Amino acid sequence: MSERIRSWVAVTVIAACAGLIVAVLATADPSPADRVEALATRLKCPVCQSESINDSPAQLSRDLKALIADQVADGWTDQQIVDFFIATYGEEVLLDPPAGGRTALLWVLPAILLVGGLALIVTRVRGSGRELSEEERRRVDQAVQKASR
Amino acid sequence: MIATVGWLGVLLALVSAVAIVIQGVRCFLADGDASSSLRLGVLGLVVGAVVAMGALEVALITDDFSIEYVARNHARGTPLLFTIAGAWAALEGSIVLWGLILAGYTLWVYRRLSDRDRVGAAALAVIGAVAIFFFALMATAANPFATLAQVPADGIGANPLLQNHILMAIHPPMLYLGYVGMTVPFAFAIAALVSGEGTTQWLERTRRWTLVAWSFLSLGIVLGAWWSYEVLGWGGYWAWDPVENASFLPWLTATAFIHSAVVQRRRGMLQAWNVALIIGTFSLTILGTFLTRSGVVASVHSFTQSAVGPALLAFLLLVLVGGFGLFALRGHLVASSPRLDSLASREGVFLLNNLLLTLFAFVVLVGTIYPMVLEAFTGDRVSVGGPWFDRSAIPIGLVLLFAMGIGPITPYRVARLPVLWRRLRIPLQAAAVTAAITVMVGLRPITVIATVALAAFVITGIVQHAGEVARSRPGGFLSEVARLPGSDPGYWGGMIAHVGLTLVAVAIAFSGSFGVRQEITLETGESANFEGYTLTYLAPFVREEPNRTVVGATIELRREDRVLGTLEPRLNQYPNQVQAIPTPSVRTGVREDVYLSLVRIEPGSATVTVDAFRFPLMWLLWLGGLIVFAGGLRSYFGRRRTADVPIHEAAGV
C-alpha cells in the first residue's frame, strides 16, 4: 500500500467512526439522570470525614438519602434540597463548594496557575524565533555590505 | 530492659547522623575521599536504626506491656502478622520505620559514591540532617520506648481497621519506601545548589533515585486503594481524603520530574525547574507526614493526636525556607537557557505534561489544605470533596492520557505535520474504532467513551512503535521484541508504566460510571436479585477469635443456574471498640466484582441487611498498578548499553 492510500484509509475510518458515534449519540434517548444519586454525591455525610451521603455506609446517610428521595418525589428542585441541607447542617455539607464567597480562591488560584503556566511556555517558544529589531536589521545590513565590498 | 536497648539504638543513630553531617560537609569542603571517613557514621546509623526497630518488634512479639507503645497498640490476642505490623500501626512506631528506611537509603547512597565524590558527600550530609530530625523526634516527642510505671496485664490493641487485612503489613512499608526515598533526590538537589554543579551526571543520578522512590510510591498508593476497597466496606477505593491526597501529591510532582529530567538530558533545558520540582516533591512528603501524623486532619488514617505536629510543621517550614531560599540564591548556577524551537515537538509535549501535572498537584494541594487554612484563620468550616476534585481531575487526566499517546512518538526539536500524521494515523484509527464500538455496545457517559478511546490510542502507539523498532533490527521479530526493554530501559520502562496507567484509567472510568450499590435485606433461605445475580442468604455464623468476635452471614451467589460461590461478609467486634468493623466479601470476576458489605445482623432474628455492590473491571486497577511499578523498576535497573545508538531514534522515529 502506498503512503497515499494508507492516509486515505485512515481518514475514511476515522471519519466513518466519528459519524457513527455522533449519529448514535444524537439519536439515543437521553437516560433520565438519577437526581437522588447526583444530589447525594454532592452532599457530605454529616458524621463522616470526607465521604458523601451517597458513599457513606453510616445509618444517618442512609436515612438522609431516603429523605432526598422523598423530597425529589415531592417535587422539590435541586436548589431547594441543597438549601434545606445547608440550613440544617451548615455550608460544610457541600462537598463541591461554590465559586464565590469564602471559597472563591479555590477556583481562582488553579485558574491563575493554568494561565500563568501557559503564558510561560508560550514565551519560552517565542524567545528562539523572534524577529530582529530595526536596529539589529540595520547592523546586519551594514555588516553584509561591509563584507561584500 | 528491651526499652533501654531500643532507646540506645535511637541514640546511636542520632549521634551517627550528626557524624554523617559533619563528615559529609568536611569531605565536601576538603574535596577529600568521601568513603573512608563517612563509613563509621553510615554504619552507626544503620545499626542504630536496626536495633531500634528490632527492639520494638521484640517488645511487641514478647507482649512487653511495660512499654507504653506496646500497651496501647498490641494485645495478647493479636495474631502474629498484625503484631509485627503493629510496629507501624501508630505514630511512634511509624517514625521508627521511617528512620529504618532512611538508614537503608543512606547505606545505598553511600555504597554508590564514587572516588572524590564531592556532590555525593554533600548529599549524604543533607540526608544526615534529615535523619537527625527524625531520630531526634524519636528521642523526644515521639518516643516509642517510653515505659509505664504500672504495667497492665494486657494491652489495648491497635485500631481494628489496622488489624483487619494482610495488606496492612505491606502497604505502609511500600508507601514509606516511596515517601522516604524522595529524601535522596532532594539531598542531591541541595548538593547541586550548594556546589553549583547541576551537571548531566547529577541529573542521571537524581533521576534514577527518583525512579526508585516513585516506583514504590506508585505501588504504595495502589496497595492503599486496594486496602481501602477490601477493608473499609463502603465499596470505594479513593475518596480524595486528605491523607490519600498527601500520598498522591509527591507522586504527581515526582512524575513531572521524571519526565522533565528527560528534556534536560536530551535538550539541556529546564535545569532549574527540575531542581525546584525535586525540592517541591520532598516538601510535599513532609507536608504529607504532617497531615497524616499530627492529627490536623481527622480522617481514617490520622489515628493519633500528639506533640509531634508542631515539630513536623517547623521542619516543613525549614525545608521550604531552606530549600527554596537556597534555590532563589543559587538557582542561577544550575539554570539553563536554551529555548524551545517549537511547541510541536517532544519537548513541547513534555512541557504540556509538566504543566498539567503541576496544575493537578496544585489543585489537589489547594483543595486539601484550603478547609484547614480557612478554619485556622477564620473559624469557618467548609468541605472540599469528591465532586470538586473530580471536576479538575477528569479533564486533566484525559489530556494527560492524550499527551501520553502523542509524546513518545513525537520527534525532538520540531515535529512536522506529515511525520506526525504518519506515526499517529494507526493509533488514531484504533481510537476511533474503539470509541465507535464502545458507543455501539451501549456504554454512554462521555468520560468512559473518551477514556477507552484514549487508552486504545496510547497502547496502539506503543505497540506500533515497538513493532517498528523490532523489525528494523537484525534478529527474529519476537526475540527482538523481547529484547526491547533492555535496549533502552529508560524509554521502554516508561512505556510499560504508560500501559499500566492506561489500564488504571480505564478501571477508574468504569468503576466510577457503572458502579452500582443496592441495600438488600434477606430472611434466612430467602433470595434476591441483584444486577443479574441471585443472592441467597444461607445462614448466619459466629466465630470467637482470640482478638475479636466475628459475626457474619453466608450468602450464596448464583448467576442463572450456576453457583458462583458463597460470600461471607462479616462484622468484627473488637474489645477496644464499640462500633463493629465490617469486613466486606468480594468475588472478583473478569467482567466485574460482586462486593457484599454487612450492614446489620441481629443475633436473635433471621434477617440480614447487606450493601451489595457491582464494580466492573476492578482487577484492571490492581494489575495496572503492578505494571506501573514494574515499569518504574525496569527504568531504574536496566542500564542502557552504551554502545547502542538509541534505537528508537536511529530508526527514524
mmCIF file with all atom_site columns, N, CA and C in Angstrom, chain A residues 3 6-7 10 17 21 24 41 44 49-51 54-56 59 62 92 94-97 102 106-107 109-110 117 123-125 128, chain B residues 234 241 298 338-340 355 359 362 366 370 380-381 383-385 387-388 391 421-422 425 429 432 435 439 444 517 519 599-600 611:
data_model
loop_
_atom_site.group_PDB
_atom_site.id
_atom_site.type_symbol
_atom_site.label_atom_id
_atom_site.label_alt_id
_atom_site.label_comp_id
_atom_site.label_asym_id
_atom_site.label_entity_id
_atom_site.label_seq_id
_atom_site.pdbx_PDB_ins_code
_atom_site.Cartn_x
_atom_site.Cartn_y
_atom_site.Cartn_z
_atom_site.occupancy
_atom_site.B_iso_or_equiv
_atom_site.pdbx_formal_charge
_atom_site.auth_seq_id
_atom_site.auth_comp_id
_atom_site.auth_asym_id
_atom_site.auth_atom_id
_atom_site.pdbx_PDB_model_num
ATOM 1   N N  . GLU A 1 3   ? 1.803   5.228  0.604  1.00 0.00 ? 3   GLU A N  1
ATOM 2   C CA . GLU A 1 3   ? 1.519   6.194  1.655  1.00 0.00 ? 3   GLU A CA 1
ATOM 3   C C  . GLU A 1 3   ? 0.158   6.849  1.466  1.00 0.00 ? 3   GLU A C  1
ATOM 4   N N  . ARG A 1 6   ? -2.762  4.595  2.345  1.00 0.00 ? 6   ARG A N  1
ATOM 5   C CA . ARG A 1 6   ? -2.867  4.434  3.807  1.00 0.00 ? 6   ARG A CA 1
ATOM 6   C C  . ARG A 1 6   ? -3.511  5.654  4.438  1.00 0.00 ? 6   ARG A C  1
ATOM 7   N N  . SER A 1 7   ? -3.102  6.824  3.979  1.00 0.00 ? 7   SER A N  1
ATOM 8   C CA . SER A 1 7   ? -3.662  8.042  4.544  1.00 0.00 ? 7   SER A CA 1
ATOM 9   C C  . SER A 1 7   ? -5.153  8.137  4.263  1.00 0.00 ? 7   SER A C  1
ATOM 10  N N  . ALA A 1 10  ? -7.026  5.784  6.467  1.00 0.00 ? 10  ALA A N  1
ATOM 11  C CA . ALA A 1 10  ? -7.096  6.304  7.839  1.00 0.00 ? 10  ALA A CA 1
ATOM 12  C C  . ALA A 1 10  ? -8.169  7.377  7.970  1.00 0.00 ? 10  ALA A C  1
ATOM 13  N N  . CYS A 1 17  ? -16.116 6.382  11.735 1.00 0.00 ? 17  CYS A N  1
ATOM 14  C CA . CYS A 1 17  ? -16.365 6.119  13.155 1.00 0.00 ? 17  CYS A CA 1
ATOM 15  C C  . CYS A 1 17  ? -16.946 7.356  13.838 1.00 0.00 ? 17  CYS A C  1
ATOM 16  N N  . ILE A 1 21  ? -20.496 7.563  15.696 1.00 0.00 ? 21  ILE A N  1
ATOM 17  C CA . ILE A 1 21  ? -20.622 7.928  17.109 1.00 0.00 ? 21  ILE A CA 1
ATOM 18  C C  . ILE A 1 21  ? -21.617 9.085  17.265 1.00 0.00 ? 21  ILE A C  1
ATOM 19  N N  . VAL A 1 24  ? -25.218 7.853  16.632 1.00 0.00 ? 24  VAL A N  1
ATOM 20  C CA . VAL A 1 24  ? -25.783 7.055  17.720 1.00 0.00 ? 24  VAL A CA 1
ATOM 21  C C  . VAL A 1 24  ? -26.097 7.930  18.925 1.00 0.00 ? 24  VAL A C  1
ATOM 22  N N  . THR A 1 41  ? -24.406 12.614 46.079 1.00 0.00 ? 41  THR A N  1
ATOM 23  C CA . THR A 1 41  ? -22.966 12.643 45.859 1.00 0.00 ? 41  THR A CA 1
ATOM 24  C C  . THR A 1 41  ? -22.376 14.014 46.180 1.00 0.00 ? 41  THR A C  1
ATOM 25  N N  . LYS A 1 44  ? -22.220 16.134 51.836 1.00 0.00 ? 44  LYS A N  1
ATOM 26  C CA . LYS A 1 44  ? -21.340 15.396 52.727 1.00 0.00 ? 44  LYS A CA 1
ATOM 27  C C  . LYS A 1 44  ? -22.141 14.699 53.814 1.00 0.00 ? 44  LYS A C  1
ATOM 28  N N  . GLN A 1 49  ? -15.832 11.917 57.657 1.00 0.00 ? 49  GLN A N  1
ATOM 29  C CA . GLN A 1 49  ? -14.792 12.895 57.382 1.00 0.00 ? 49  GLN A CA 1
ATOM 30  C C  . GLN A 1 49  ? -14.895 13.468 55.977 1.00 0.00 ? 49  GLN A C  1
ATOM 31  N N  . SER A 1 50  ? -14.866 12.605 54.967 1.00 0.00 ? 50  SER A N  1
ATOM 32  C CA . SER A 1 50  ? -14.904 13.168 53.620 1.00 0.00 ? 50  SER A CA 1
ATOM 33  C C  . SER A 1 50  ? -15.811 12.394 52.676 1.00 0.00 ? 50  SER A C  1
ATOM 34  N N  . GLU A 1 51  ? -16.600 11.476 53.214 1.00 0.00 ? 51  GLU A N  1
ATOM 35  C CA . GLU A 1 51  ? -17.474 10.712 52.337 1.00 0.00 ? 51  GLU A CA 1
ATOM 36  C C  . GLU A 1 51  ? -18.783 11.457 52.075 1.00 0.00 ? 51  GLU A C  1
ATOM 37  N N  . ASN A 1 54  ? -23.963 9.633  49.568 1.00 0.00 ? 54  ASN A N  1
ATOM 38  C CA . ASN A 1 54  ? -24.138 8.505  48.660 1.00 0.00 ? 54  ASN A CA 1
ATOM 39  C C  . ASN A 1 54  ? -23.172 7.367  48.974 1.00 0.00 ? 54  ASN A C  1
ATOM 40  N N  . ASP A 1 55  ? -21.928 7.713  49.344 1.00 0.00 ? 55  ASP A N  1
ATOM 41  C CA . ASP A 1 55  ? -20.905 6.685  49.562 1.00 0.00 ? 55  ASP A CA 1
ATOM 42  C C  . ASP A 1 55  ? -20.923 6.121  50.970 1.00 0.00 ? 55  ASP A C  1
ATOM 43  N N  . SER A 1 56  ? -21.309 6.942  51.930 1.00 0.00 ? 56  SER A N  1
ATOM 44  C CA . SER A 1 56  ? -21.134 6.551  53.316 1.00 0.00 ? 56  SER A CA 1
ATOM 45  C C  . SER A 1 56  ? -22.038 5.392  53.707 1.00 0.00 ? 56  SER A C  1
ATOM 46  N N  . GLN A 1 59  ? -25.625 4.863  59.064 1.00 0.00 ? 59  GLN A N  1
ATOM 47  C CA . GLN A 1 59  ? -27.089 4.807  59.076 1.00 0.00 ? 59  GLN A CA 1
ATOM 48  C C  . GLN A 1 59  ? -27.695 6.175  58.770 1.00 0.00 ? 59  GLN A C  1
ATOM 49  N N  . ARG A 1 62  ? -27.906 6.778  55.166 1.00 0.00 ? 62  ARG A N  1
ATOM 50  C CA . ARG A 1 62  ? -28.994 6.029  54.524 1.00 0.00 ? 62  ARG A CA 1
ATOM 51  C C  . ARG A 1 62  ? -30.321 6.768  54.700 1.00 0.00 ? 62  ARG A C  1
ATOM 52  N N  . GLU A 1 92  ? -20.865 23.545 55.447 1.00 0.00 ? 92  GLU A N  1
ATOM 53  C CA . GLU A 1 92  ? -19.912 22.446 55.436 1.00 0.00 ? 92  GLU A CA 1
ATOM 54  C C  . GLU A 1 92  ? -20.462 21.216 54.718 1.00 0.00 ? 92  GLU A C  1
ATOM 55  N N  . LEU A 1 94  ? -21.689 21.005 51.885 1.00 0.00 ? 94  LEU A N  1
ATOM 56  C CA . LEU A 1 94  ? -21.423 20.997 50.439 1.00 0.00 ? 94  LEU A CA 1
ATOM 57  C C  . LEU A 1 94  ? -20.036 20.428 50.162 1.00 0.00 ? 94  LEU A C  1
ATOM 58  N N  . LEU A 1 95  ? -19.969 19.313 49.417 1.00 0.00 ? 95  LEU A N  1
ATOM 59  C CA . LEU A 1 95  ? -18.665 18.757 49.051 1.00 0.00 ? 95  LEU A CA 1
ATOM 60  C C  . LEU A 1 95  ? -18.070 19.511 47.875 1.00 0.00 ? 95  LEU A C  1
ATOM 61  N N  . ASP A 1 96  ? -18.933 20.213 47.158 1.00 0.00 ? 96  ASP A N  1
ATOM 62  C CA . ASP A 1 96  ? -18.493 20.951 45.980 1.00 0.00 ? 96  ASP A CA 1
ATOM 63  C C  . ASP A 1 96  ? -18.751 22.428 46.265 1.00 0.00 ? 96  ASP A C  1
ATOM 64  N N  . PRO A 1 97  ? -17.801 23.091 46.943 1.00 0.00 ? 97  PRO A N  1
ATOM 65  C CA . PRO A 1 97  ? -18.073 24.456 47.408 1.00 0.00 ? 97  PRO A CA 1
ATOM 66  C C  . PRO A 1 97  ? -18.284 25.418 46.242 1.00 0.00 ? 97  PRO A C  1
ATOM 67  N N  . ARG A 1 102 ? -16.482 32.718 50.411 1.00 0.00 ? 102 ARG A N  1
ATOM 68  C CA . ARG A 1 102 ? -15.277 32.294 51.112 1.00 0.00 ? 102 ARG A CA 1
ATOM 69  C C  . ARG A 1 102 ? -14.472 31.259 50.340 1.00 0.00 ? 102 ARG A C  1
ATOM 70  N N  . LEU A 1 106 ? -10.527 28.940 45.925 1.00 0.00 ? 106 LEU A N  1
ATOM 71  C CA . LEU A 1 106 ? -10.384 27.562 45.472 1.00 0.00 ? 106 LEU A CA 1
ATOM 72  C C  . LEU A 1 106 ? -10.463 27.472 43.953 1.00 0.00 ? 106 LEU A C  1
ATOM 73  N N  . TRP A 1 107 ? -11.218 28.357 43.370 1.00 0.00 ? 107 TRP A N  1
ATOM 74  C CA . TRP A 1 107 ? -11.417 28.312 41.928 1.00 0.00 ? 107 TRP A CA 1
ATOM 75  C C  . TRP A 1 107 ? -10.432 29.231 41.217 1.00 0.00 ? 107 TRP A C  1
ATOM 76  N N  . LEU A 1 109 ? -7.303  30.344 42.248 1.00 0.00 ? 109 LEU A N  1
ATOM 77  C CA . LEU A 1 109 ? -5.879  30.004 42.295 1.00 0.00 ? 109 LEU A CA 1
ATOM 78  C C  . LEU A 1 109 ? -5.451  29.033 41.183 1.00 0.00 ? 109 LEU A C  1
ATOM 79  N N  . PRO A 1 110 ? -6.145  27.886 41.016 1.00 0.00 ? 110 PRO A N  1
ATOM 80  C CA . PRO A 1 110 ? -5.735  27.000 39.928 1.00 0.00 ? 110 PRO A CA 1
ATOM 81  C C  . PRO A 1 110 ? -5.838  27.668 38.554 1.00 0.00 ? 110 PRO A C  1
ATOM 82  N N  . GLY A 1 117 ? 1.100   29.409 33.660 1.00 0.00 ? 117 GLY A N  1
ATOM 83  C CA . GLY A 1 117 ? 1.949   28.349 33.109 1.00 0.00 ? 117 GLY A CA 1
ATOM 84  C C  . GLY A 1 117 ? 1.939   28.346 31.595 1.00 0.00 ? 117 GLY A C  1
ATOM 85  N N  . THR A 1 123 ? 5.946   31.986 25.994 1.00 0.00 ? 123 THR A N  1
ATOM 86  C CA . THR A 1 123 ? 7.028   32.966 25.867 1.00 0.00 ? 123 THR A CA 1
ATOM 87  C C  . THR A 1 123 ? 8.371   32.278 25.662 1.00 0.00 ? 123 THR A C  1
ATOM 88  N N  . ARG A 1 124 ? 8.511   31.082 26.213 1.00 0.00 ? 124 ARG A N  1
ATOM 89  C CA . ARG A 1 124 ? 9.766   30.357 26.005 1.00 0.00 ? 124 ARG A CA 1
ATOM 90  C C  . ARG A 1 124 ? 9.934   29.953 24.553 1.00 0.00 ? 124 ARG A C  1
ATOM 91  N N  . VAL A 1 125 ? 8.845   29.689 23.886 1.00 0.00 ? 125 VAL A N  1
ATOM 92  C CA . VAL A 1 125 ? 8.943   29.327 22.464 1.00 0.00 ? 125 VAL A CA 1
ATOM 93  C C  . VAL A 1 125 ? 9.298   30.557 21.649 1.00 0.00 ? 125 VAL A C  1
ATOM 94  N N  . SER A 1 128 ? 12.991  31.945 20.928 1.00 0.00 ? 128 SER A N  1
ATOM 95  C CA . SER A 1 128 ? 14.005  31.465 20.000 1.00 0.00 ? 128 SER A CA 1
ATOM 96  C C  . SER A 1 128 ? 13.829  32.067 18.613 1.00 0.00 ? 128 SER A C  1
ATOM 97  N N  . TRP B 2 234 ? -17.110 0.503  52.173 1.00 0.00 ? 234 TRP B N  1
ATOM 98  C CA . TRP B 2 234 ? -18.032 1.441  51.545 1.00 0.00 ? 234 TRP B CA 1
ATOM 99  C C  . TRP B 2 234 ? -18.008 1.282  50.032 1.00 0.00 ? 234 TRP B C  1
ATOM 100 N N  . ASP B 2 241 ? -9.661  11.828 50.197 1.00 0.00 ? 241 ASP B N  1
ATOM 101 C CA . ASP B 2 241 ? -9.436  12.076 51.614 1.00 0.00 ? 241 ASP B CA 1
ATOM 102 C C  . ASP B 2 241 ? -8.071  12.773 51.743 1.00 0.00 ? 241 ASP B C  1
ATOM 103 N N  . ALA B 2 298 ? -8.644  15.050 60.862 1.00 0.00 ? 298 ALA B N  1
ATOM 104 C CA . ALA B 2 298 ? -9.125  13.807 61.435 1.00 0.00 ? 298 ALA B CA 1
ATOM 105 C C  . ALA B 2 298 ? -9.673  12.975 60.282 1.00 0.00 ? 298 ALA B C  1
ATOM 106 N N  . PRO B 2 338 ? 18.741  27.328 26.981 1.00 0.00 ? 338 PRO B N  1
ATOM 107 C CA . PRO B 2 338 ? 18.187  27.003 25.661 1.00 0.00 ? 338 PRO B CA 1
ATOM 108 C C  . PRO B 2 338 ? 16.669  27.089 25.642 1.00 0.00 ? 338 PRO B C  1
ATOM 109 N N  . ARG B 2 339 ? 16.156  27.546 24.546 1.00 0.00 ? 339 ARG B N  1
ATOM 110 C CA . ARG B 2 339 ? 14.711  27.690 24.447 1.00 0.00 ? 339 ARG B CA 1
ATOM 111 C C  . ARG B 2 339 ? 14.129  26.701 23.467 1.00 0.00 ? 339 ARG B C  1
ATOM 112 N N  . LEU B 2 340 ? 12.829  26.659 23.488 1.00 0.00 ? 340 LEU B N  1
ATOM 113 C CA . LEU B 2 340 ? 12.111  25.689 22.677 1.00 0.00 ? 340 LEU B CA 1
ATOM 114 C C  . LEU B 2 340 ? 12.111  26.130 21.212 1.00 0.00 ? 340 LEU B C  1
ATOM 115 N N  . LEU B 2 355 ? 3.166   20.989 32.848 1.00 0.00 ? 355 LEU B N  1
ATOM 116 C CA . LEU B 2 355 ? 2.161   21.984 33.235 1.00 0.00 ? 355 LEU B CA 1
ATOM 117 C C  . LEU B 2 355 ? 0.946   21.291 33.843 1.00 0.00 ? 355 LEU B C  1
ATOM 118 N N  . LEU B 2 359 ? -0.252  21.509 37.620 1.00 0.00 ? 359 LEU B N  1
ATOM 119 C CA . LEU B 2 359 ? -1.595  22.038 37.856 1.00 0.00 ? 359 LEU B CA 1
ATOM 120 C C  . LEU B 2 359 ? -2.413  21.061 38.692 1.00 0.00 ? 359 LEU B C  1
ATOM 121 N N  . PHE B 2 362 ? -1.274  21.156 42.155 1.00 0.00 ? 362 PHE B N  1
ATOM 122 C CA . PHE B 2 362 ? -1.696  22.395 42.791 1.00 0.00 ? 362 PHE B CA 1
ATOM 123 C C  . PHE B 2 362 ? -3.178  22.343 43.170 1.00 0.00 ? 362 PHE B C  1
ATOM 124 N N  . VAL B 2 366 ? -4.419  22.684 46.942 1.00 0.00 ? 366 VAL B N  1
ATOM 125 C CA . VAL B 2 366 ? -5.335  23.749 47.363 1.00 0.00 ? 366 VAL B CA 1
ATOM 126 C C  . VAL B 2 366 ? -6.594  23.136 47.974 1.00 0.00 ? 366 VAL B C  1
ATOM 127 N N  . TYR B 2 370 ? -7.120  23.932 51.878 1.00 0.00 ? 370 TYR B N  1
ATOM 128 C CA . TYR B 2 370 ? -7.969  25.122 51.981 1.00 0.00 ? 370 TYR B CA 1
ATOM 129 C C  . TYR B 2 370 ? -8.904  25.082 53.196 1.00 0.00 ? 370 TYR B C  1
ATOM 130 N N  . ASP B 2 380 ? -14.301 29.468 60.050 1.00 0.00 ? 380 ASP B N  1
ATOM 131 C CA . ASP B 2 380 ? -15.367 28.955 59.187 1.00 0.00 ? 380 ASP B CA 1
ATOM 132 C C  . ASP B 2 380 ? -15.042 27.537 58.741 1.00 0.00 ? 380 ASP B C  1
ATOM 133 N N  . ARG B 2 381 ? -16.049 26.717 58.694 1.00 0.00 ? 381 ARG B N  1
ATOM 134 C CA . ARG B 2 381 ? -15.823 25.353 58.234 1.00 0.00 ? 381 ARG B CA 1
ATOM 135 C C  . ARG B 2 381 ? -16.460 25.147 56.868 1.00 0.00 ? 381 ARG B C  1
ATOM 136 N N  . SER B 2 383 ? -16.241 22.246 53.328 1.00 0.00 ? 383 SER B N  1
ATOM 137 C CA . SER B 2 383 ? -15.738 20.953 52.878 1.00 0.00 ? 383 SER B CA 1
ATOM 138 C C  . SER B 2 383 ? -15.345 21.066 51.417 1.00 0.00 ? 383 SER B C  1
ATOM 139 N N  . VAL B 2 384 ? -14.278 20.367 51.076 1.00 0.00 ? 384 VAL B N  1
ATOM 140 C CA . VAL B 2 384 ? -13.915 20.240 49.665 1.00 0.00 ? 384 VAL B CA 1
ATOM 141 C C  . VAL B 2 384 ? -13.807 18.744 49.414 1.00 0.00 ? 384 VAL B C  1
ATOM 142 N N  . GLY B 2 385 ? -14.674 18.225 48.578 1.00 0.00 ? 385 GLY B N  1
ATOM 143 C CA . GLY B 2 385 ? -14.722 16.772 48.445 1.00 0.00 ? 385 GLY B CA 1
ATOM 144 C C  . GLY B 2 385 ? -14.715 16.291 47.015 1.00 0.00 ? 385 GLY B C  1
ATOM 145 N N  . PRO B 2 387 ? -16.691 15.680 44.382 1.00 0.00 ? 387 PRO B N  1
ATOM 146 C CA . PRO B 2 387 ? -17.157 16.364 43.168 1.00 0.00 ? 387 PRO B CA 1
ATOM 147 C C  . PRO B 2 387 ? -16.227 17.503 42.752 1.00 0.00 ? 387 PRO B C  1
ATOM 148 N N  . TRP B 2 388 ? -15.688 18.234 43.721 1.00 0.00 ? 388 TRP B N  1
ATOM 149 C CA . TRP B 2 388 ? -14.800 19.357 43.391 1.00 0.00 ? 388 TRP B CA 1
ATOM 150 C C  . TRP B 2 388 ? -13.510 18.853 42.757 1.00 0.00 ? 388 TRP B C  1
ATOM 151 N N  . ARG B 2 391 ? -13.938 17.410 39.170 1.00 0.00 ? 391 ARG B N  1
ATOM 152 C CA . ARG B 2 391 ? -14.138 18.354 38.086 1.00 0.00 ? 391 ARG B CA 1
ATOM 153 C C  . ARG B 2 391 ? -12.812 18.724 37.415 1.00 0.00 ? 391 ARG B C  1
ATOM 154 N N  . TRP B 2 421 ? 1.496   12.800 11.368 1.00 0.00 ? 421 TRP B N  1
ATOM 155 C CA . TRP B 2 421 ? 0.344   12.105 10.811 1.00 0.00 ? 421 TRP B CA 1
ATOM 156 C C  . TRP B 2 421 ? 0.697   10.667 10.469 1.00 0.00 ? 421 TRP B C  1
ATOM 157 N N  . ARG B 2 422 ? 1.890   10.464 9.880  1.00 0.00 ? 422 ARG B N  1
ATOM 158 C CA . ARG B 2 422 ? 2.268   9.115  9.501  1.00 0.00 ? 422 ARG B CA 1
ATOM 159 C C  . ARG B 2 422 ? 2.376   8.229  10.743 1.00 0.00 ? 422 ARG B C  1
ATOM 160 N N  . ARG B 2 425 ? -1.484  7.960  12.551 1.00 0.00 ? 425 ARG B N  1
ATOM 161 C CA . ARG B 2 425 ? -2.753  7.596  11.908 1.00 0.00 ? 425 ARG B CA 1
ATOM 162 C C  . ARG B 2 425 ? -3.257  6.238  12.364 1.00 0.00 ? 425 ARG B C  1
ATOM 163 N N  . GLN B 2 429 ? -6.785  5.708  14.267 1.00 0.00 ? 429 GLN B N  1
ATOM 164 C CA . GLN B 2 429 ? -7.832  4.803  13.777 1.00 0.00 ? 429 GLN B CA 1
ATOM 165 C C  . GLN B 2 429 ? -8.271  3.852  14.882 1.00 0.00 ? 429 GLN B C  1
ATOM 166 N N  . ALA B 2 432 ? -10.560 5.677  17.137 1.00 0.00 ? 432 ALA B N  1
ATOM 167 C CA . ALA B 2 432 ? -11.873 5.915  16.541 1.00 0.00 ? 432 ALA B CA 1
ATOM 168 C C  . ALA B 2 432 ? -12.711 4.642  16.547 1.00 0.00 ? 432 ALA B C  1
ATOM 169 N N  . ALA B 2 435 ? -13.778 3.767  20.082 1.00 0.00 ? 435 ALA B N  1
ATOM 170 C CA . ALA B 2 435 ? -14.853 4.642  20.544 1.00 0.00 ? 435 ALA B CA 1
ATOM 171 C C  . ALA B 2 435 ? -16.179 4.234  19.918 1.00 0.00 ? 435 ALA B C  1
ATOM 172 N N  . VAL B 2 439 ? -19.544 2.920  21.874 1.00 0.00 ? 439 VAL B N  1
ATOM 173 C CA . VAL B 2 439 ? -20.867 3.538  21.738 1.00 0.00 ? 439 VAL B CA 1
ATOM 174 C C  . VAL B 2 439 ? -21.891 2.506  21.285 1.00 0.00 ? 439 VAL B C  1
ATOM 175 N N  . ARG B 2 444 ? -22.385 4.713  27.771 1.00 0.00 ? 444 ARG B N  1
ATOM 176 C CA . ARG B 2 444 ? -22.733 6.078  27.489 1.00 0.00 ? 444 ARG B CA 1
ATOM 177 C C  . ARG B 2 444 ? -21.843 7.212  27.995 1.00 0.00 ? 444 ARG B C  1
ATOM 178 N N  . ARG B 2 517 ? -24.852 0.278  43.688 1.00 0.00 ? 517 ARG B N  1
ATOM 179 C CA . ARG B 2 517 ? -25.000 -0.117 45.089 1.00 0.00 ? 517 ARG B CA 1
ATOM 180 C C  . ARG B 2 517 ? -26.479 -0.296 45.395 1.00 0.00 ? 517 ARG B C  1
ATOM 181 N N  . GLU B 2 519 ? -29.089 -1.681 48.702 1.00 0.00 ? 519 GLU B N  1
ATOM 182 C CA . GLU B 2 519 ? -29.236 -2.246 50.044 1.00 0.00 ? 519 GLU B CA 1
ATOM 183 C C  . GLU B 2 519 ? -30.260 -3.369 49.975 1.00 0.00 ? 519 GLU B C  1
ATOM 184 N N  . VAL B 2 599 ? -24.388 -4.830 56.743 1.00 0.00 ? 599 VAL B N  1
ATOM 185 C CA . VAL B 2 599 ? -24.853 -3.607 57.391 1.00 0.00 ? 599 VAL B CA 1
ATOM 186 C C  . VAL B 2 599 ? -25.400 -3.926 58.780 1.00 0.00 ? 599 VAL B C  1
ATOM 187 N N  . ARG B 2 600 ? -26.296 -4.923 58.854 1.00 0.00 ? 600 ARG B N  1
ATOM 188 C CA . ARG B 2 600 ? -26.946 -5.254 60.113 1.00 0.00 ? 600 ARG B CA 1
ATOM 189 C C  . ARG B 2 600 ? -27.205 -6.742 60.177 1.00 0.00 ? 600 ARG B C  1
ATOM 190 N N  . ASP B 2 611 ? -25.128 -4.340 52.008 1.00 0.00 ? 611 ASP B N  1
ATOM 191 C CA . ASP B 2 611 ? -24.963 -3.464 50.861 1.00 0.00 ? 611 ASP B CA 1
ATOM 192 C C  . ASP B 2 611 ? -24.336 -4.316 49.770 1.00 0.00 ? 611 ASP B C  1
#
